[in-house]
mmCIF file of C-alpha atoms in Angstrom:
data_model
loop_
_atom_site.group_PDB
_atom_site.id
_atom_site.type_symbol
_atom_site.label_atom_id
_atom_site.label_comp_id
_atom_site.label_asym_id
_atom_site.label_seq_id
_atom_site.Cartn_x
_atom_site.Cartn_y
_atom_site.Cartn_z
ATOM 1 C CA MET A 1 -53.076 41.795 -52.994
ATOM 2 C CA THR A 2 -52.536 41.065 -56.691
ATOM 3 C CA ASP A 3 -53.317 44.025 -58.927
ATOM 4 C CA LEU A 4 -56.771 44.367 -60.448
ATOM 5 C CA ILE A 5 -56.205 45.025 -64.151
ATOM 6 C CA LEU A 6 -59.119 46.366 -66.195
ATOM 7 C CA HIS A 7 -58.988 46.044 -69.982
ATOM 8 C CA HIS A 8 -61.358 48.759 -71.207
ATOM 9 C CA TYR A 9 -61.710 52.001 -73.170
ATOM 10 C CA PRO A 10 -62.922 55.397 -71.899
ATOM 11 C CA THR A 11 -66.319 55.559 -73.658
ATOM 12 C CA SER A 12 -67.347 51.972 -72.817
ATOM 13 C CA PRO A 13 -70.537 52.147 -70.701
ATOM 14 C CA PHE A 14 -70.114 48.705 -69.135
ATOM 15 C CA SER A 15 -66.582 49.723 -68.192
ATOM 16 C CA GLU A 16 -68.054 52.704 -66.367
ATOM 17 C CA LYS A 17 -70.135 50.259 -64.323
ATOM 18 C CA VAL A 18 -66.863 48.731 -63.097
ATOM 19 C CA ARG A 19 -64.987 52.007 -62.763
ATOM 20 C CA ILE A 20 -67.683 53.419 -60.476
ATOM 21 C CA ALA A 21 -67.368 50.285 -58.315
ATOM 22 C CA PHE A 22 -63.636 50.949 -58.025
ATOM 23 C CA GLY A 23 -64.531 54.469 -56.924
ATOM 24 C CA LEU A 24 -67.065 53.254 -54.386
ATOM 25 C CA LYS A 25 -64.452 51.004 -52.795
ATOM 26 C CA LYS A 26 -61.638 53.564 -53.246
ATOM 27 C CA LEU A 27 -59.487 50.972 -54.972
ATOM 28 C CA GLY A 28 -56.252 51.325 -56.853
ATOM 29 C CA TRP A 29 -56.264 49.487 -60.190
ATOM 30 C CA LYS A 30 -54.325 49.092 -63.418
ATOM 31 C CA SER A 31 -55.866 50.514 -66.599
ATOM 32 C CA VAL A 32 -55.150 48.869 -69.958
ATOM 33 C CA THR A 33 -56.783 50.720 -72.843
ATOM 34 C CA ILE A 34 -58.011 48.401 -75.614
ATOM 35 C CA PRO A 35 -59.489 49.164 -79.066
ATOM 36 C CA ASN A 36 -63.225 49.792 -79.178
ATOM 37 C CA ILE A 37 -63.604 47.523 -82.219
ATOM 38 C CA MET A 38 -61.955 44.344 -83.430
ATOM 39 C CA PRO A 39 -59.207 43.309 -83.893
ATOM 40 C CA LYS A 40 -57.974 43.237 -80.297
ATOM 41 C CA PRO A 41 -54.693 41.336 -80.686
ATOM 42 C CA ASP A 42 -53.462 41.885 -77.119
ATOM 43 C CA LEU A 43 -56.766 40.858 -75.504
ATOM 44 C CA MET A 44 -57.493 37.641 -77.394
ATOM 45 C CA PRO A 45 -54.562 35.696 -75.845
ATOM 46 C CA LEU A 46 -56.169 36.330 -72.458
ATOM 47 C CA THR A 47 -59.814 35.627 -73.327
ATOM 48 C CA GLY A 48 -59.495 32.969 -76.021
ATOM 49 C CA GLY A 49 -61.858 34.884 -78.303
ATOM 50 C CA TYR A 50 -64.279 36.613 -75.929
ATOM 51 C CA ARG A 51 -64.505 40.129 -77.355
ATOM 52 C CA LYS A 52 -66.817 42.095 -75.055
ATOM 53 C CA THR A 53 -65.629 45.042 -72.973
ATOM 54 C CA PRO A 54 -64.523 45.178 -70.208
ATOM 55 C CA VAL A 55 -62.401 42.241 -69.100
ATOM 56 C CA MET A 56 -60.738 42.115 -65.684
ATOM 57 C CA GLN A 57 -57.452 40.332 -65.057
ATOM 58 C CA ILE A 58 -55.990 39.223 -61.750
ATOM 59 C CA GLY A 59 -52.655 37.563 -62.484
ATOM 60 C CA ALA A 60 -53.418 34.566 -64.711
ATOM 61 C CA ASP A 61 -57.162 34.653 -63.971
ATOM 62 C CA ILE A 62 -59.347 36.407 -66.528
ATOM 63 C CA TYR A 63 -62.891 37.518 -65.641
ATOM 64 C CA CYS A 64 -65.434 38.085 -68.410
ATOM 65 C CA ASP A 65 -68.731 39.994 -68.166
ATOM 66 C CA THR A 66 -69.501 42.615 -65.534
ATOM 67 C CA GLN A 67 -71.863 40.238 -63.714
ATOM 68 C CA LEU A 68 -68.846 38.235 -62.612
ATOM 69 C CA ILE A 69 -66.343 41.088 -62.519
ATOM 70 C CA MET A 70 -68.399 42.887 -59.900
ATOM 71 C CA LEU A 71 -68.655 39.772 -57.724
ATOM 72 C CA GLU A 72 -64.890 39.324 -57.912
ATOM 73 C CA ILE A 73 -64.307 42.948 -56.907
ATOM 74 C CA GLU A 74 -66.623 42.315 -53.950
ATOM 75 C CA LYS A 75 -64.487 39.329 -52.886
ATOM 76 C CA HIS A 76 -61.285 41.336 -53.027
ATOM 77 C CA ALA A 77 -62.691 44.409 -51.278
ATOM 78 C CA PRO A 78 -65.829 43.534 -49.269
ATOM 79 C CA THR A 79 -66.375 47.015 -47.814
ATOM 80 C CA PRO A 80 -68.299 49.087 -48.529
ATOM 81 C CA PRO A 81 -70.487 46.317 -49.945
ATOM 82 C CA LEU A 82 -71.844 46.178 -53.474
ATOM 83 C CA LEU A 83 -74.263 43.543 -52.151
ATOM 84 C CA PRO A 84 -76.015 44.968 -49.065
ATOM 85 C CA PRO A 85 -76.549 42.328 -46.360
ATOM 86 C CA GLY A 86 -80.013 40.877 -46.710
ATOM 87 C CA LYS A 87 -80.493 42.420 -50.157
ATOM 88 C CA GLU A 88 -77.903 40.501 -52.161
ATOM 89 C CA GLY A 89 -80.478 38.892 -54.422
ATOM 90 C CA GLU A 90 -82.316 42.166 -55.012
ATOM 91 C CA ALA A 91 -79.113 43.939 -56.013
ATOM 92 C CA ARG A 92 -78.117 41.223 -58.481
ATOM 93 C CA ALA A 93 -81.619 40.873 -59.937
ATOM 94 C CA LEU A 94 -81.915 44.624 -60.507
ATOM 95 C CA ALA A 95 -78.495 44.674 -62.151
ATOM 96 C CA MET A 96 -79.489 41.876 -64.536
ATOM 97 C CA TRP A 97 -82.701 43.687 -65.481
ATOM 98 C CA ILE A 98 -80.812 46.915 -66.120
ATOM 99 C CA ASP A 99 -78.021 45.254 -68.122
ATOM 100 C CA ARG A 100 -80.423 43.296 -70.311
ATOM 101 C CA ASN A 101 -83.160 45.886 -70.845
ATOM 102 C CA ILE A 102 -82.406 49.502 -69.988
ATOM 103 C CA PHE A 103 -78.879 49.375 -71.404
ATOM 104 C CA TRP A 104 -79.891 48.376 -74.917
ATOM 105 C CA ALA A 105 -82.710 50.923 -75.001
ATOM 106 C CA ALA A 106 -80.204 53.622 -73.982
ATOM 107 C CA VAL A 107 -77.829 52.467 -76.723
ATOM 108 C CA GLY A 108 -80.659 53.021 -79.197
ATOM 109 C CA ILE A 109 -81.002 56.644 -78.077
ATOM 110 C CA VAL A 110 -77.282 57.371 -78.274
ATOM 111 C CA MET A 111 -76.625 55.580 -81.553
ATOM 112 C CA GLY A 112 -79.670 57.187 -83.156
ATOM 113 C CA ALA A 113 -78.200 60.591 -82.342
ATOM 114 C CA ILE A 114 -74.515 60.037 -83.161
ATOM 115 C CA GLY A 115 -74.511 57.001 -85.466
ATOM 116 C CA ASP A 116 -74.007 59.064 -88.612
ATOM 117 C CA LYS A 117 -70.893 60.625 -87.054
ATOM 118 C CA LEU A 118 -69.148 57.308 -86.409
ATOM 119 C CA PRO A 119 -66.782 55.632 -88.888
ATOM 120 C CA GLU A 120 -67.904 52.828 -91.189
ATOM 121 C CA ALA A 121 -65.554 50.395 -89.412
ATOM 122 C CA PHE A 122 -67.521 50.950 -86.200
ATOM 123 C CA HIS A 123 -70.857 50.264 -87.914
ATOM 124 C CA LYS A 124 -69.501 47.062 -89.425
ATOM 125 C CA ASP A 125 -68.024 45.887 -86.126
ATOM 126 C CA ARG A 126 -71.158 46.554 -84.090
ATOM 127 C CA SER A 127 -73.407 44.943 -86.693
ATOM 128 C CA GLU A 128 -71.341 41.762 -86.481
ATOM 129 C CA PHE A 129 -71.163 42.022 -82.687
ATOM 130 C CA SER A 130 -74.858 42.560 -82.029
ATOM 131 C CA GLY A 131 -76.480 40.675 -84.895
ATOM 132 C CA ARG A 132 -78.560 43.753 -85.713
ATOM 133 C CA SER A 133 -78.067 46.549 -88.233
ATOM 134 C CA PHE A 134 -75.998 49.545 -87.180
ATOM 135 C CA GLU A 135 -76.680 51.475 -90.385
ATOM 136 C CA PRO A 136 -77.051 55.172 -89.419
ATOM 137 C CA ALA A 137 -80.444 55.604 -91.114
ATOM 138 C CA LYS A 138 -81.915 52.588 -89.328
ATOM 139 C CA LEU A 139 -80.458 53.685 -86.004
ATOM 140 C CA LYS A 140 -82.001 57.135 -86.394
ATOM 141 C CA ALA A 141 -85.383 55.688 -87.371
ATOM 142 C CA ALA A 142 -85.424 53.413 -84.315
ATOM 143 C CA ALA A 143 -84.330 56.108 -81.840
ATOM 144 C CA PRO A 144 -87.848 57.363 -80.911
ATOM 145 C CA ILE A 145 -88.898 53.838 -79.905
ATOM 146 C CA ALA A 146 -85.677 53.436 -77.899
ATOM 147 C CA ALA A 147 -86.381 56.748 -76.137
ATOM 148 C CA GLN A 148 -89.886 55.616 -75.175
ATOM 149 C CA GLN A 149 -88.616 52.314 -73.800
ATOM 150 C CA THR A 150 -85.774 53.973 -71.896
ATOM 151 C CA TYR A 151 -88.143 56.478 -70.305
ATOM 152 C CA ALA A 152 -90.725 53.832 -69.409
ATOM 153 C CA GLN A 153 -88.126 51.792 -67.550
ATOM 154 C CA LEU A 154 -86.242 54.668 -65.934
ATOM 155 C CA VAL A 155 -89.544 55.849 -64.470
ATOM 156 C CA LEU A 156 -89.410 52.712 -62.305
ATOM 157 C CA ALA A 157 -86.079 53.819 -60.876
ATOM 158 C CA GLU A 158 -87.491 57.324 -60.349
ATOM 159 C CA GLU A 159 -90.311 55.758 -58.337
ATOM 160 C CA MET A 160 -87.849 53.737 -56.246
ATOM 161 C CA LEU A 161 -86.215 57.004 -55.213
ATOM 162 C CA GLY A 162 -89.592 58.556 -54.429
ATOM 163 C CA ASP A 163 -89.499 57.798 -50.708
ATOM 164 C CA GLY A 164 -86.423 59.975 -50.250
ATOM 165 C CA ARG A 165 -83.793 57.249 -50.286
ATOM 166 C CA ALA A 166 -80.460 58.354 -51.719
ATOM 167 C CA TYR A 167 -79.817 55.173 -53.718
ATOM 168 C CA LEU A 168 -81.878 52.383 -55.239
ATOM 169 C CA LEU A 169 -81.700 50.048 -52.241
ATOM 170 C CA GLY A 170 -81.335 52.559 -49.436
ATOM 171 C CA ALA A 171 -78.855 54.995 -47.937
ATOM 172 C CA ALA A 172 -75.733 53.603 -49.643
ATOM 173 C CA PRO A 173 -74.934 52.765 -53.280
ATOM 174 C CA SER A 174 -74.954 49.114 -54.331
ATOM 175 C CA LEU A 175 -74.408 46.910 -57.368
ATOM 176 C CA ALA A 176 -77.829 48.023 -58.635
ATOM 177 C CA ASP A 177 -76.727 51.665 -58.639
ATOM 178 C CA CYS A 178 -73.497 50.850 -60.461
ATOM 179 C CA ALA A 179 -75.509 48.992 -63.099
ATOM 180 C CA LEU A 180 -78.024 51.799 -63.599
ATOM 181 C CA TYR A 181 -75.284 54.413 -63.737
ATOM 182 C CA ASN A 182 -73.964 52.644 -66.833
ATOM 183 C CA PRO A 183 -76.813 53.609 -69.266
ATOM 184 C CA VAL A 184 -77.583 56.923 -67.531
ATOM 185 C CA TRP A 185 -73.900 57.930 -67.770
ATOM 186 C CA PHE A 186 -73.835 56.846 -71.430
ATOM 187 C CA ILE A 187 -76.749 59.116 -72.349
ATOM 188 C CA LYS A 188 -75.509 62.090 -70.315
ATOM 189 C CA GLU A 189 -71.885 61.933 -71.435
ATOM 190 C CA ARG A 190 -72.406 61.151 -75.132
ATOM 191 C CA LEU A 191 -75.411 63.427 -75.729
ATOM 192 C CA GLY A 192 -75.488 66.023 -72.968
ATOM 193 C CA GLY A 193 -71.873 66.736 -72.155
ATOM 194 C CA GLY A 194 -72.596 65.518 -68.623
ATOM 195 C CA LYS A 195 -76.000 67.204 -68.365
ATOM 196 C CA ALA A 196 -79.462 65.644 -68.316
ATOM 197 C CA VAL A 197 -81.040 65.356 -71.760
ATOM 198 C CA PRO A 198 -84.326 63.680 -72.812
ATOM 199 C CA PRO A 199 -85.665 61.508 -71.333
ATOM 200 C CA LEU A 200 -83.544 62.155 -68.209
ATOM 201 C CA ASP A 201 -84.732 65.770 -68.001
ATOM 202 C CA ARG A 202 -88.169 64.484 -66.958
ATOM 203 C CA LEU A 203 -86.727 62.473 -64.064
ATOM 204 C CA PRO A 204 -85.432 64.916 -61.419
ATOM 205 C CA ARG A 205 -84.780 62.373 -58.657
ATOM 206 C CA LEU A 206 -82.829 60.139 -61.024
ATOM 207 C CA THR A 207 -80.859 63.113 -62.318
ATOM 208 C CA ALA A 208 -79.902 64.123 -58.760
ATOM 209 C CA TRP A 209 -79.009 60.483 -58.054
ATOM 210 C CA SER A 210 -76.718 60.425 -61.097
ATOM 211 C CA GLU A 211 -74.812 63.430 -59.758
ATOM 212 C CA ARG A 212 -74.283 61.629 -56.443
ATOM 213 C CA MET A 213 -72.993 58.632 -58.373
ATOM 214 C CA LYS A 214 -70.679 60.749 -60.515
ATOM 215 C CA ALA A 215 -69.126 62.247 -57.382
ATOM 216 C CA ILE A 216 -67.993 58.762 -56.311
ATOM 217 C CA GLY A 217 -65.320 58.798 -59.024
ATOM 218 C CA SER A 218 -63.264 55.904 -60.366
ATOM 219 C CA GLY A 219 -60.820 55.090 -57.608
ATOM 220 C CA ASN A 220 -57.114 55.374 -58.333
ATOM 221 C CA PRO A 221 -56.185 54.050 -61.785
ATOM 222 C CA THR A 222 -52.614 53.675 -63.027
ATOM 223 C CA GLU A 223 -51.911 53.187 -66.717
ATOM 224 C CA MET A 224 -50.484 49.832 -67.791
ATOM 225 C CA SER A 225 -49.463 48.701 -71.265
ATOM 226 C CA ALA A 226 -51.052 45.680 -72.883
ATOM 227 C CA ALA A 227 -47.615 44.075 -73.141
ATOM 228 C CA ASP A 228 -47.085 44.437 -69.391
ATOM 229 C CA ALA A 229 -50.505 42.904 -68.689
ATOM 230 C CA LEU A 230 -49.639 39.892 -70.852
ATOM 231 C CA ALA A 231 -46.336 39.577 -68.998
ATOM 232 C CA VAL A 232 -48.188 39.594 -65.662
ATOM 233 C CA ALA A 233 -50.369 36.702 -66.848
ATOM 234 C CA LYS A 234 -47.398 34.706 -68.087
ATOM 235 C CA ALA A 235 -45.496 35.123 -64.824
ATOM 236 C CA ALA A 236 -48.476 34.144 -62.650
ATOM 237 C CA LYS A 237 -50.326 30.923 -61.865
ATOM 238 C CA PRO A 238 -54.127 30.729 -61.860
ATOM 239 C CA ALA A 239 -55.839 30.569 -58.484
ATOM 240 C CA ALA A 240 -57.216 27.200 -57.401
ATOM 241 C CA CYS A 241 -60.860 26.480 -58.211
ATOM 242 C CA SER A 242 -63.063 23.401 -58.096
ATOM 243 C CA VAL A 243 -66.036 21.789 -59.828
ATOM 244 C CA ASP A 244 -69.225 21.030 -57.911
ATOM 245 C CA ALA A 245 -69.700 17.341 -58.719
ATOM 246 C CA ALA A 246 -73.401 17.577 -57.822
ATOM 247 C CA ASP A 247 -74.120 20.483 -60.162
ATOM 248 C CA PRO A 248 -77.452 19.872 -61.969
ATOM 249 C CA SER A 249 -75.821 20.516 -65.346
ATOM 250 C CA GLY A 250 -73.981 17.183 -65.192
ATOM 251 C CA LEU A 251 -70.747 18.890 -66.254
ATOM 252 C CA LYS A 252 -67.586 17.170 -64.997
ATOM 253 C CA ALA A 253 -64.102 18.393 -64.138
ATOM 254 C CA GLY A 254 -61.674 17.930 -67.005
ATOM 255 C CA GLN A 255 -64.404 18.037 -69.644
ATOM 256 C CA LYS A 256 -63.700 20.017 -72.828
ATOM 257 C CA ILE A 257 -66.382 22.666 -73.258
ATOM 258 C CA SER A 258 -67.190 25.832 -75.174
ATOM 259 C CA ILE A 259 -68.783 28.889 -73.560
ATOM 260 C CA THR A 260 -70.673 31.454 -75.654
ATOM 261 C CA PRO A 261 -72.626 34.613 -74.720
ATOM 262 C CA ASP A 262 -76.327 34.218 -75.479
ATOM 263 C CA ASP A 263 -76.990 37.822 -76.511
ATOM 264 C CA THR A 264 -74.181 39.602 -78.389
ATOM 265 C CA GLY A 265 -70.553 38.914 -79.254
ATOM 266 C CA LYS A 266 -71.403 35.249 -79.760
ATOM 267 C CA VAL A 267 -67.827 33.969 -80.061
ATOM 268 C CA PRO A 268 -67.263 30.606 -78.325
ATOM 269 C CA VAL A 269 -64.314 30.193 -75.968
ATOM 270 C CA THR A 270 -63.070 26.629 -75.609
ATOM 271 C CA GLY A 271 -61.133 25.075 -72.755
ATOM 272 C CA THR A 272 -61.058 22.456 -70.000
ATOM 273 C CA LEU A 273 -63.602 22.746 -67.198
ATOM 274 C CA VAL A 274 -61.816 23.466 -63.901
ATOM 275 C CA GLY A 275 -64.360 25.491 -61.932
ATOM 276 C CA LEU A 276 -68.133 25.314 -61.495
ATOM 277 C CA THR A 277 -70.359 27.006 -58.892
ATOM 278 C CA PRO A 278 -73.914 28.349 -59.018
ATOM 279 C CA ASP A 279 -72.452 31.756 -59.936
ATOM 280 C CA HIS A 280 -69.708 31.029 -62.418
ATOM 281 C CA ILE A 281 -67.915 28.578 -64.679
ATOM 282 C CA SER A 282 -64.171 28.459 -65.328
ATOM 283 C CA ILE A 283 -62.035 26.897 -68.053
ATOM 284 C CA SER A 284 -58.295 26.458 -68.337
ATOM 285 C CA ARG A 285 -56.532 27.420 -71.537
ATOM 286 C CA ASN A 286 -53.009 27.802 -72.857
ATOM 287 C CA ASP A 287 -51.718 30.483 -75.193
ATOM 288 C CA GLU A 288 -48.104 30.868 -76.240
ATOM 289 C CA ARG A 289 -48.106 34.562 -75.286
ATOM 290 C CA VAL A 290 -49.426 34.074 -71.739
ATOM 291 C CA GLY A 291 -48.945 30.400 -70.867
ATOM 292 C CA ASP A 292 -51.548 28.668 -68.690
ATOM 293 C CA ILE A 293 -54.517 30.797 -67.705
ATOM 294 C CA VAL A 294 -58.062 30.311 -66.415
ATOM 295 C CA VAL A 295 -60.946 32.231 -67.987
ATOM 296 C CA HIS A 296 -64.023 32.777 -65.804
ATOM 297 C CA PHE A 297 -67.612 33.449 -66.932
ATOM 298 C CA PRO A 298 -70.937 33.952 -65.143
ATOM 299 C CA ARG A 299 -73.479 31.129 -65.504
ATOM 300 C CA ALA A 300 -76.425 33.375 -66.382
ATOM 301 C CA GLY A 301 -76.389 34.613 -69.963
ATOM 302 C CA PHE A 302 -73.868 32.071 -71.276
ATOM 303 C CA ILE A 303 -74.408 28.856 -73.201
ATOM 304 C CA VAL A 304 -72.199 25.869 -72.360
ATOM 305 C CA THR A 305 -71.750 23.036 -74.866
ATOM 306 C CA PRO A 306 -69.329 20.098 -75.208
ATOM 307 C CA ALA A 307 -66.343 21.170 -77.313
#
């Protein structure tokens, strides 16, 4: 099997969502540490401008956004499943809710507490990335509202665990658990040194759940340099993919398109359409540092326009 290469940095919460999936499946993987702010000169040749973290690479195929990264991990290592049989839709729907709602509320808590300790370059980068102010005073002022919203939504997860189940969808962890561990881990690690802090201290079942998740670990990572990852891409050929000619979008194979996130990091990536399914969309690109590559995105949460 071709190596799974994760481009990430240690404090990235969405990277933790992927790392815990590696742990669940007991996978070996290559770890490329990238900067936590722009510029990211050794990542851009792979993504064509997509700047979010993490990015997963398999040879000359580049996977953007954890929605799609997790599905690709599932393809490469189906057991134990991230998508429990019969509950695939539930797992993915819960993950989308968590990523789009709970995560940003949790960010508000963390940034309100530590924003004034972060460098000015970080504030500038995240303001440009998110389209909202990351000025320390504004972050601190908004933190109480973020705490209320985080608590109100985490209570729902607490209630899901109320019947004694060990994980959100039953006896085994799933994609939904990996997604929820992302913001819970972020709050605990950045503010509590691994311990439960408000509002987690009011949620005993969720706190116990988070300890079970933490025990899963991160699989077996091996460090890889960015230069070596670029060399892997250049030496490889992208996997074959195809375009559904009956897709309701009307998009056609060979069409030049741009793909842009609809929430944050709104940098368009342009290429030739080579893959289209209900789950994802793929474009071919060429960069002198990596040659021919294919960049893959999820359909949900991304805007596709003619280039």
